[in-house]
């Protein structure tokens, strides 16, 4: 069975601090995809990144960076110099390659509060 | 290019009533997904369509739920005889054509059953 665990329910930081959101996944598939989505108070899920299981290269996009480690089944997300606008719920999700569905398995989400 | 749209954004209904939600995917997206999200939880998969064909339904989708995508464009999700446990955010997402393509989500329909 596939599973995504986001152990941090809520994180509160002060603006300009760096923050890392943890994501651990379980799957038996050798080919799979990992995602991060942001859900601001408005409710719409906003796509941030997609990673396939064969690409362990870390990625940086502006203040965002992602660390993918197959050895520990983790796909962590770091925000550098956080801003108030980063306040949202962040979801990590998994999609298995053996399934033609493409359905996403989500973690429970981490609520990030950035205080001014 | 416009994103995924959903209508209505909010729906309040009494227990036992029927409700219908609509989702308009991004144009040229062949795949359309429905998810349900309850408070404090991540979205859970309900069903998906490849063009007009409904190819998988979750166990969460009881007999009271039905989804359609008649012409392979917009989709509707109907809940009959609503129960208080149906209160949730119903999210629609679309993607190009492969199971590995990124899904883009709409703003959701928040259902409250009184």
Coordinates of N, CA and C in Angstrom, one line a residue:
Chain A
X1 N 0.8 -1.2 0.0 CA 0.0 0.0 0.0 C 0.9 1.3 0.0
X2 N 0.4 2.3 -0.6 CA 1.1 3.5 -0.6 C 0.7 4.4 0.5
X3 N 1.6 5.2 1.0 CA 1.3 6.1 2.2 C 2.3 7.2 2.2
X4 N 1.8 8.4 2.6 CA 2.6 9.6 2.7 C 2.4 10.1 4.2
X5 N 3.5 10.4 4.8 CA 3.4 10.9 6.2 C 4.1 12.2 6.3
X6 N 3.3 13.2 6.8 CA 3.9 14.5 7.1 C 3.7 14.6 8.6
X7 N 4.8 14.4 9.3 CA 4.7 14.3 10.8 C 4.5 15.6 11.5
X8 N 4.8 16.7 10.8 CA 4.7 18.0 11.4 C 3.3 18.5 11.1
X9 N 2.4 18.7 12.1 CA 1.1 19.1 11.8 C 1.1 20.7 11.6
X10 N 1.8 21.4 12.5 CA 1.8 22.8 12.4 C 3.2 23.3 12.7
X11 N 3.7 24.3 12.0 CA 5.0 24.9 12.2 C 4.7 26.5 12.2
X12 N 5.3 27.1 13.2 CA 5.2 28.6 13.3 C 6.7 29.1 13.3
X13 N 6.9 30.1 12.4 CA 8.2 30.7 12.3 C 8.0 32.2 12.2
X14 N 9.1 32.9 12.4 CA 9.1 34.4 12.2 C 9.7 34.7 10.9
X15 N 9.1 35.7 10.2 CA 9.5 36.1 8.9 C 11.1 36.1 8.8
X16 N 11.6 35.6 7.7 CA 13.0 35.6 7.3 C 13.7 34.3 7.8
X17 N 13.0 33.6 8.7 CA 13.6 32.3 9.1 C 13.5 31.3 8.0
X18 N 14.4 30.3 8.0 CA 14.3 29.2 7.1 C 13.5 28.1 7.8
X19 N 12.7 27.4 6.9 CA 11.9 26.3 7.5 C 11.9 25.1 6.6
X20 N 11.9 23.9 7.2 CA 11.9 22.7 6.4 C 10.6 21.9 6.7
X21 N 9.9 21.5 5.7 CA 8.7 20.6 5.9 C 9.1 19.2 5.5
X22 N 8.8 18.3 6.4 CA 9.2 16.9 6.1 C 8.1 16.1 5.4
X23 N 8.6 15.1 4.6 CA 7.6 14.2 3.9 C 8.3 12.9 3.8
X24 N 7.7 11.8 4.3 CA 8.2 10.5 4.2 C 7.1 9.7 3.5
X25 N 7.5 8.8 2.6 CA 6.5 8.1 1.8 C 6.8 6.6 1.8
X26 N 5.8 5.8 1.5 CA 6.0 4.3 1.4 C 5.3 3.9 0.1
X27 N 6.1 3.1 -0.6 CA 5.5 2.5 -1.9 C 6.3 1.3 -2.3
X28 N 5.7 0.4 -3.0 CA 6.4 -0.8 -3.5 C 6.8 -0.6 -5.0
X29 N 6.3 0.4 -5.5 CA 6.6 0.7 -6.9 C 8.0 1.1 -7.1
X30 N 8.6 0.8 -8.2 CA 10.0 1.2 -8.5 C 9.9 2.5 -9.3
X31 N 8.8 2.8 -9.9 CA 8.6 4.0 -10.6 C 7.5 4.8 -9.9
X32 N 7.7 5.9 -9.5 CA 6.7 6.7 -8.8 C 7.0 8.2 -9.0
X33 N 6.0 9.0 -8.6 CA 6.2 10.5 -8.7 C 5.8 11.1 -7.3
X34 N 6.5 12.1 -7.0 CA 6.3 12.8 -5.8 C 6.0 14.3 -6.1
X35 N 5.1 14.9 -5.3 CA 4.6 16.2 -5.6 C 4.5 17.0 -4.3
X36 N 4.6 18.3 -4.4 CA 4.3 19.2 -3.3 C 3.2 20.2 -3.9
X37 N 2.2 20.4 -3.0 CA 1.1 21.4 -3.3 C 1.0 22.3 -2.2
X38 N 0.6 23.6 -2.5 CA 0.4 24.6 -1.5 C -1.1 24.9 -1.5
X39 N -1.7 25.0 -0.3 CA -3.1 25.3 -0.2 C -3.3 26.6 0.7
X40 N -3.4 27.7 0.1 CA -3.6 29.0 0.9 C -5.0 29.0 1.5
X41 N -5.3 30.0 2.3 CA -6.6 30.1 2.9 C -7.8 30.1 1.9
X42 N -7.5 30.5 0.7 CA -8.6 30.5 -0.3 C -9.0 29.1 -0.7
X43 N -8.2 28.1 -0.4 CA -8.6 26.7 -0.6 C -8.1 26.0 -1.8
X44 N -7.6 26.7 -2.8 CA -7.2 26.1 -4.1 C -5.8 25.5 -3.9
X45 N -5.6 24.2 -4.3 CA -4.3 23.6 -4.3 C -3.5 24.1 -5.4
X46 N -2.3 24.6 -5.1 CA -1.4 25.1 -6.1 C -0.2 24.2 -6.2
X47 N 0.0 23.8 -7.5 CA 1.1 22.9 -7.7 C 2.5 23.6 -7.6
X48 N 3.4 22.9 -6.9 CA 4.7 23.5 -6.7 C 5.8 22.7 -7.4
X49 N 5.8 21.4 -7.3 CA 6.9 20.6 -7.9 C 6.5 19.2 -8.1
X50 N 7.1 18.5 -9.1 CA 6.9 17.1 -9.4 C 8.3 16.5 -9.6
X51 N 8.5 15.3 -9.0 CA 9.7 14.6 -9.1 C 9.5 13.2 -9.4
X52 N 10.2 12.6 -10.3 CA 10.1 11.1 -10.5 C 11.2 10.4 -9.8
X53 N 10.9 9.1 -9.5 CA 11.8 8.3 -8.7 C 13.2 8.1 -9.2
X54 N 13.4 8.4 -10.5 CA 14.7 8.2 -11.0 C 15.6 9.4 -11.0
X55 N 15.0 10.5 -10.5 CA 15.7 11.7 -10.5 C 15.9 12.2 -9.1
X56 N 17.0 11.9 -8.5 CA 17.3 12.3 -7.1 C 18.0 13.6 -7.0
X57 N 18.1 14.3 -8.1 CA 18.8 15.6 -8.1 C 17.9 16.6 -7.3
X58 N 18.6 17.3 -6.4 CA 17.8 18.3 -5.6 C 17.5 19.5 -6.6
X59 N 16.4 20.2 -6.2 CA 16.0 21.3 -7.1 C 15.8 22.5 -6.2
X60 N 16.1 23.6 -6.9 CA 15.9 25.0 -6.2 C 15.1 25.8 -7.2
X61 N 14.1 26.5 -6.6 CA 13.4 27.5 -7.4 C 13.1 28.7 -6.5
X62 N 13.9 29.7 -6.7 CA 13.8 30.9 -5.9 C 14.2 30.6 -4.5
X63 N 13.2 30.9 -3.6 CA 13.4 30.6 -2.1 C 13.0 29.2 -1.8
X64 N 12.5 28.4 -2.7 CA 12.1 27.0 -2.5 C 13.2 26.0 -2.9
X65 N 13.4 25.0 -2.1 CA 14.2 23.9 -2.5 C 13.7 22.6 -2.0
X66 N 14.0 21.6 -2.7 CA 13.5 20.2 -2.4 C 14.7 19.2 -2.3
X67 N 14.6 18.4 -1.3 CA 15.6 17.4 -1.1 C 15.0 16.0 -1.2
X68 N 15.3 15.2 -2.2 CA 14.8 13.9 -2.5 C 15.8 12.9 -2.1
X69 N 15.5 12.0 -1.2 CA 16.5 10.9 -0.8 C 15.7 9.6 -0.8
X70 N 16.0 8.8 -1.8 CA 15.4 7.5 -1.9 C 15.8 6.6 -0.8
X71 N 17.0 6.7 -0.3 CA 17.5 5.8 0.8 C 16.7 5.9 2.0
X72 N 16.1 7.1 2.3 CA 15.3 7.3 3.5 C 13.8 7.6 3.1
X73 N 13.5 7.4 1.8 CA 12.1 7.6 1.4 C 11.6 8.9 1.8
X74 N 12.4 10.0 1.6 CA 12.0 11.3 2.0 C 12.0 12.3 0.9
X75 N 11.1 13.3 1.0 CA 11.1 14.3 -0.1 C 10.8 15.6 0.7
X76 N 11.8 16.2 1.2 CA 11.6 17.4 2.1 C 11.6 18.7 1.4
X77 N 11.0 19.7 1.9 CA 10.8 21.0 1.2 C 11.2 22.1 2.2
X78 N 12.2 22.9 1.7 CA 12.7 24.0 2.5 C 12.4 25.3 1.9
X79 N 11.9 26.2 2.7 CA 11.6 27.6 2.3 C 12.7 28.5 3.0
X80 N 13.4 29.2 2.2 CA 14.5 30.0 2.7 C 14.0 31.4 2.9
X81 N 14.3 32.1 3.9 CA 13.9 33.5 4.2 C 12.4 33.6 4.0
X82 N 11.7 32.9 4.9 CA 10.2 32.8 4.8 C 9.6 34.2 4.8
X83 N 8.4 34.2 4.2 CA 7.6 35.5 4.1 C 6.2 35.2 4.6
X84 N 5.5 36.2 5.0 CA 4.1 36.0 5.5 C 3.3 35.4 4.4
X85 N 3.5 35.7 3.2 CA 2.7 35.1 2.1 C 2.9 33.6 1.9
X86 N 3.9 33.0 2.6 CA 4.2 31.6 2.6 C 3.2 30.9 3.5
X87 N 2.5 31.6 4.3 CA 1.6 31.0 5.3 C 0.5 30.2 4.5
X88 N 0.4 28.9 4.7 CA -0.5 28.0 4.0 C -0.4 26.6 4.6
X89 N -1.2 25.7 4.0 CA -1.1 24.3 4.3 C -0.3 23.7 3.1
X90 N 0.7 22.9 3.4 CA 1.5 22.3 2.4 C 1.3 20.8 2.4
X91 N 1.0 20.3 1.2 CA 0.8 18.8 1.1 C 1.8 18.2 0.2
X92 N 2.3 17.0 0.7 CA 3.2 16.2 -0.1 C 2.3 15.1 -0.6
X93 N 2.5 14.6 -1.9 CA 1.7 13.6 -2.5 C 2.5 12.6 -3.3
X94 N 1.9 11.4 -3.5 CA 2.6 10.4 -4.2 C 1.7 9.8 -5.2
X95 N 2.3 9.5 -6.4 CA 1.5 8.8 -7.4 C 2.4 7.6 -7.9
X96 N 1.7 6.4 -7.9 CA 2.5 5.2 -8.2 C 2.5 4.9 -9.7
X97 N 3.7 4.4 -10.2 CA 3.8 4.1 -11.6 C 3.1 2.9 -12.0
X98 N 2.9 1.9 -11.1 CA 2.2 0.7 -11.5 C 0.7 0.9 -11.7
X99 N 0.2 2.0 -11.2 CA -1.2 2.2 -11.4 C -1.4 3.2 -12.6
X100 N -2.4 2.8 -13.4 CA -2.6 3.7 -14.6 C -3.6 4.8 -14.2
X101 N -4.0 4.8 -12.9 CA -5.0 5.8 -12.5 C -4.3 7.2 -12.4
X102 N -3.1 7.3 -11.9 CA -2.5 8.6 -11.7 C -3.1 9.2 -10.4
X103 N -3.9 8.5 -9.6 CA -4.4 9.2 -8.4 C -3.3 9.5 -7.5
X104 N -3.5 10.6 -6.8 CA -2.6 11.1 -5.8 C -2.9 10.6 -4.4
X105 N -1.9 10.2 -3.7 CA -2.1 9.9 -2.3 C -1.4 11.0 -1.5
X106 N -2.2 11.7 -0.7 CA -1.7 12.9 0.0 C -1.4 12.6 1.4
X107 N -0.4 13.3 2.0 CA -0.2 13.3 3.4 C -1.3 14.2 4.1
X108 N -1.2 14.3 5.4 CA -2.2 15.0 6.1 C -2.0 16.6 6.1
X109 N -0.8 16.9 5.5 CA -0.5 18.4 5.4 C 0.2 19.0 6.6
X110 N 0.9 20.0 6.3 CA 1.6 20.8 7.4 C 1.2 22.2 7.3
X111 N 0.6 22.7 8.4 CA 0.2 24.1 8.4 C 1.4 25.0 8.8
X112 N 1.8 25.9 7.9 CA 2.9 26.8 8.1 C 2.3 28.2 8.4
X113 N 2.7 28.7 9.5 CA 2.4 30.1 9.9 C 3.6 30.9 10.0
X114 N 3.7 31.9 9.1 CA 4.9 32.8 9.2 C 4.4 34.2 9.8
X115 N 5.0 34.5 10.9 CA 4.6 35.7 11.6 C 5.5 36.9 11.2
X116 N 5.0 38.0 11.1 CA 5.8 39.2 10.7 C 6.8 39.6 11.8
Chain B
X1 N -4.5 30.8 -20.8 CA -5.3 29.6 -20.6 C -5.9 29.6 -19.2
X2 N -7.2 29.4 -19.1 CA -7.9 29.4 -17.8 C -7.6 28.1 -17.1
X3 N -7.7 28.2 -15.8 CA -7.5 27.0 -15.0 C -8.8 26.2 -14.8
X4 N -8.7 25.3 -13.9 CA -9.9 24.5 -13.6 C -10.9 25.3 -12.8
X5 N -12.1 25.2 -13.2 CA -13.2 26.0 -12.5 C -14.2 25.0 -11.9
X6 N -14.8 25.4 -10.8 CA -15.8 24.6 -10.2 C -17.0 25.5 -9.8
X7 N -18.2 24.9 -9.8 CA -19.4 25.6 -9.5 C -20.4 24.7 -8.8
X8 N -21.0 25.1 -7.7 CA -20.8 26.4 -7.0 C -19.5 26.3 -6.1
X9 N -19.1 27.4 -5.5 CA -18.0 27.4 -4.6 C -18.4 27.0 -3.2
X10 N -19.7 27.3 -2.9 CA -20.2 26.9 -1.6 C -21.6 26.3 -1.8
X11 N -22.0 25.3 -1.0 CA -23.3 24.8 -1.1 C -23.7 24.4 0.3
X12 N -24.8 24.9 0.8 CA -25.4 24.5 2.1 C -26.7 23.8 1.8
X13 N -26.9 22.6 2.3 CA -28.1 21.9 2.0 C -28.6 21.1 3.3
X14 N -29.8 20.7 3.3 CA -30.4 20.0 4.4 C -30.2 18.5 4.1
X15 N -30.0 17.8 5.2 CA -29.9 16.3 5.1 C -31.0 15.7 4.3
X16 N -30.6 14.8 3.4 CA -31.7 14.1 2.6 C -31.9 14.7 1.2
X17 N -31.3 16.0 1.0 CA -31.5 16.6 -0.3 C -30.4 16.1 -1.3
X18 N -30.6 16.3 -2.6 CA -29.6 16.0 -3.6 C -28.9 17.2 -4.0
X19 N -27.6 17.1 -4.2 CA -26.8 18.2 -4.7 C -26.0 17.7 -5.9
X20 N -25.6 18.7 -6.8 CA -24.8 18.4 -7.9 C -23.8 19.5 -8.1
X21 N -22.5 19.1 -8.3 CA -21.4 20.0 -8.5 C -20.9 19.9 -9.9
X22 N -20.3 21.0 -10.4 CA -19.8 21.0 -11.8 C -18.3 21.3 -11.8
X23 N -17.6 20.7 -12.7 CA -16.2 21.0 -12.8 C -15.9 21.1 -14.3
X24 N -15.2 22.2 -14.6 CA -14.7 22.5 -16.0 C -13.2 22.4 -16.0
X25 N -12.6 21.4 -16.6 CA -11.2 21.2 -16.6 C -10.5 22.2 -17.6
X26 N -9.2 22.2 -17.5 CA -8.4 23.0 -18.4 C -8.6 22.4 -19.8
X27 N -8.8 23.3 -20.8 CA -9.1 22.8 -22.1 C -8.0 21.9 -22.6
X28 N -8.3 20.8 -23.3 CA -7.4 19.9 -23.9 C -6.9 18.9 -22.8
X29 N -7.3 19.0 -21.6 CA -6.9 18.0 -20.6 C -7.9 16.9 -20.7
X30 N -7.4 15.7 -20.9 CA -8.2 14.5 -21.1 C -8.6 13.8 -19.8
X31 N -7.8 14.0 -18.8 CA -8.0 13.3 -17.5 C -8.7 14.3 -16.5
X32 N -9.6 13.8 -15.8 CA -10.3 14.6 -14.8 C -10.5 13.8 -13.6
X33 N -10.2 14.4 -12.4 CA -10.2 13.7 -11.1 C -11.1 14.4 -10.2
X34 N -11.8 13.6 -9.3 CA -12.5 14.2 -8.2 C -11.8 13.7 -6.9
X35 N -11.7 14.6 -5.9 CA -11.2 14.3 -4.6 C -12.1 14.9 -3.6
X36 N -12.0 14.4 -2.4 CA -12.8 14.9 -1.2 C -11.8 15.2 -0.1
X37 N -12.0 16.4 0.5 CA -11.1 16.8 1.6 C -11.9 17.2 2.8
X38 N -11.7 16.5 3.9 CA -12.4 16.9 5.1 C -11.4 17.8 6.0
X39 N -12.0 18.4 6.9 CA -11.2 19.4 7.7 C -10.0 18.8 8.4
X40 N -8.8 19.4 8.1 CA -7.6 18.9 8.7 C -6.9 17.7 8.1
X41 N -7.5 17.3 6.9 CA -7.0 16.1 6.2 C -6.5 16.5 4.8
X42 N -5.7 15.6 4.3 CA -5.4 15.8 2.9 C -6.5 15.3 2.0
X43 N -6.5 15.7 0.7 CA -7.5 15.2 -0.2 C -7.5 13.7 -0.4
X44 N -8.6 13.1 -0.6 CA -8.7 11.7 -0.9 C -9.4 11.5 -2.2
X45 N -8.8 10.6 -3.0 CA -9.3 10.3 -4.3 C -10.7 9.7 -4.3
X46 N -11.5 10.1 -5.2 CA -12.9 9.6 -5.4 C -13.0 8.8 -6.7
X47 N -12.7 9.5 -7.8 CA -12.9 8.8 -9.1 C -12.2 9.6 -10.1
X48 N -12.0 9.0 -11.3 CA -11.4 9.8 -12.4 C -11.9 9.3 -13.8
X49 N -11.7 10.2 -14.7 CA -12.2 10.0 -16.1 C -11.0 10.2 -17.0
X50 N -11.0 9.3 -18.0 CA -10.2 9.5 -19.2 C -11.1 9.8 -20.3
X51 N -11.1 11.1 -20.8 CA -12.2 11.5 -21.7 C -13.5 11.3 -21.0
X52 N -14.4 10.6 -21.7 CA -15.8 10.5 -21.1 C -15.9 9.2 -20.3
X53 N -14.9 8.3 -20.3 CA -14.9 7.1 -19.6 C -14.5 7.2 -18.1
X54 N -15.4 6.7 -17.2 CA -15.0 6.7 -15.8 C -14.3 5.4 -15.6
X55 N -13.0 5.5 -15.2 CA -12.2 4.3 -15.2 C -11.9 3.7 -13.8
X56 N -12.1 4.5 -12.8 CA -11.9 4.0 -11.4 C -12.7 4.8 -10.5
X57 N -13.2 4.0 -9.5 CA -14.0 4.6 -8.4 C -13.4 4.1 -7.1
X58 N -13.3 5.0 -6.1 CA -12.8 4.7 -4.8 C -13.9 4.0 -4.0
X59 N -13.5 3.3 -3.0 CA -14.5 2.7 -2.1 C -15.2 3.8 -1.3
X60 N -14.6 5.0 -1.3 CA -15.3 6.1 -0.6 C -16.6 6.6 -1.4
X61 N -16.6 6.2 -2.7 CA -17.7 6.6 -3.5 C -18.9 5.6 -3.3
X62 N -19.8 6.0 -2.4 CA -20.9 5.1 -2.1 C -21.9 5.1 -3.2
X63 N -22.9 4.3 -3.1 CA -24.0 4.3 -4.1 C -24.7 5.6 -4.3
X64 N -24.6 6.4 -3.3 CA -25.3 7.7 -3.3 C -24.6 8.7 -4.2
X65 N -23.4 8.4 -4.6 CA -22.5 9.3 -5.4 C -22.5 8.8 -6.8
X66 N -22.6 9.8 -7.7 CA -22.5 9.4 -9.1 C -21.8 10.6 -9.8
X67 N -20.9 10.2 -10.8 CA -20.2 11.2 -11.5 C -20.3 10.9 -13.0
X68 N -20.3 12.0 -13.8 CA -20.4 11.9 -15.2 C -19.5 12.9 -15.9
X69 N -19.1 12.5 -17.1 CA -18.4 13.4 -18.0 C -18.9 13.1 -19.4
X70 N -20.1 13.5 -19.7 CA -20.8 13.1 -20.9 C -20.1 13.3 -22.2
X71 N -19.4 14.4 -22.4 CA -18.8 14.7 -23.7 C -17.3 14.8 -23.6
X72 N -16.8 14.3 -22.5 CA -15.3 14.4 -22.3 C -14.8 15.8 -22.0
X73 N -15.7 16.7 -21.6 CA -15.3 18.0 -21.3 C -15.6 18.3 -19.8
X74 N -16.7 18.9 -19.5 CA -17.0 19.2 -18.0 C -17.5 17.9 -17.4
X75 N -17.4 17.9 -16.1 CA -17.9 16.7 -15.3 C -18.9 17.2 -14.2
X76 N -19.8 16.3 -13.8 CA -20.7 16.6 -12.7 C -20.5 15.5 -11.7
X77 N -20.6 15.9 -10.4 CA -20.6 15.0 -9.3 C -21.9 15.2 -8.5
X78 N -22.8 14.2 -8.4 CA -24.0 14.3 -7.8 C -24.0 13.4 -6.5
X79 N -24.5 14.0 -5.4 CA -24.7 13.2 -4.2 C -26.2 13.2 -3.9
X80 N -26.7 12.0 -3.8 CA -28.2 11.8 -3.5 C -28.3 11.6 -2.0
X81 N -29.5 12.1 -1.5 CA -29.8 11.8 -0.1 C -28.6 12.2 0.8
X82 N -28.2 13.4 0.8 CA -27.0 13.8 1.5 C -27.1 13.5 3.0
X83 N -26.0 13.2 3.6 CA -25.8 13.0 5.0 C -24.8 14.0 5.6
X84 N -24.9 14.2 6.9 CA -24.0 15.1 7.5 C -22.5 14.8 7.3
X85 N -22.2 13.5 7.1 CA -20.9 13.0 6.9 C -20.4 13.4 5.5
X86 N -21.3 13.8 4.6 CA -20.8 14.3 3.3 C -20.2 15.7 3.3
X87 N -20.4 16.4 4.4 CA -19.8 17.7 4.5 C -18.3 17.7 4.3
X88 N -17.8 18.4 3.3 CA -16.4 18.4 3.0 C -16.2 19.4 1.8
X89 N -14.9 19.5 1.4 CA -14.5 20.2 0.2 C -14.4 19.2 -0.9
X90 N -15.1 19.4 -2.0 CA -14.9 18.5 -3.1 C -14.1 19.2 -4.2
X91 N -13.0 18.6 -4.5 CA -12.0 19.2 -5.4 C -11.9 18.4 -6.7
X92 N -11.8 19.2 -7.7 CA -11.6 18.6 -9.1 C -10.2 19.0 -9.6
X93 N -9.7 18.1 -10.3 CA -8.3 18.3 -10.9 C -8.3 17.8 -12.3
X94 N -7.5 18.3 -13.2 CA -7.4 17.8 -14.5 C -5.9 17.7 -14.9
X95 N -5.6 16.8 -15.8 CA -4.3 16.7 -16.4 C -4.3 16.3 -17.8
X96 N -3.2 16.3 -18.5 CA -3.2 16.1 -19.9 C -3.8 14.8 -20.3
X97 N -2.9 13.8 -20.4 CA -3.4 12.5 -20.8 C -2.8 11.3 -20.2
X98 N -1.6 11.5 -19.6 CA -0.9 10.3 -19.0 C -1.2 10.3 -17.5
X99 N -1.0 9.1 -16.9 CA -1.2 9.0 -15.5 C -0.2 9.8 -14.7
X100 N 1.0 10.0 -15.4 CA 2.1 10.7 -14.7 C 2.1 12.2 -14.9
X101 N 1.1 12.7 -15.7 CA 1.0 14.1 -15.9 C 0.6 14.8 -14.6
X102 N 1.0 16.0 -14.4 CA 0.7 16.8 -13.2 C -0.8 17.2 -13.2
X103 N -1.4 17.1 -12.1 CA -2.8 17.4 -11.9 C -2.9 18.9 -11.4
X104 N -3.8 19.6 -12.0 CA -4.0 21.0 -11.6 C -5.4 21.1 -11.0
X105 N -5.5 21.7 -9.9 CA -6.7 21.7 -9.1 C -7.6 23.0 -9.3
X106 N -8.9 22.8 -9.2 CA -9.8 23.9 -9.1 C -9.9 24.4 -7.7
X107 N -10.8 25.4 -7.5 CA -10.9 26.1 -6.2 C -11.7 25.2 -5.2
X108 N -12.4 24.2 -5.7 CA -13.2 23.4 -4.8 C -14.6 23.9 -4.6
X109 N -15.5 22.9 -4.2 CA -16.8 23.2 -3.8 C -17.0 22.8 -2.3
X110 N -17.3 23.7 -1.4 CA -17.4 23.4 0.0 C -18.9 23.1 0.3
X111 N -19.1 21.8 0.7 CA -20.5 21.4 0.9 C -20.7 21.3 2.4
X112 N -21.8 21.9 2.9 CA -22.2 21.8 4.3 C -23.6 21.2 4.3
X113 N -23.7 20.1 5.0 CA -25.0 19.4 5.1 C -25.5 19.6 6.6
X114 N -26.7 20.3 6.7 CA -27.2 20.6 8.0 C -28.1 19.5 8.5

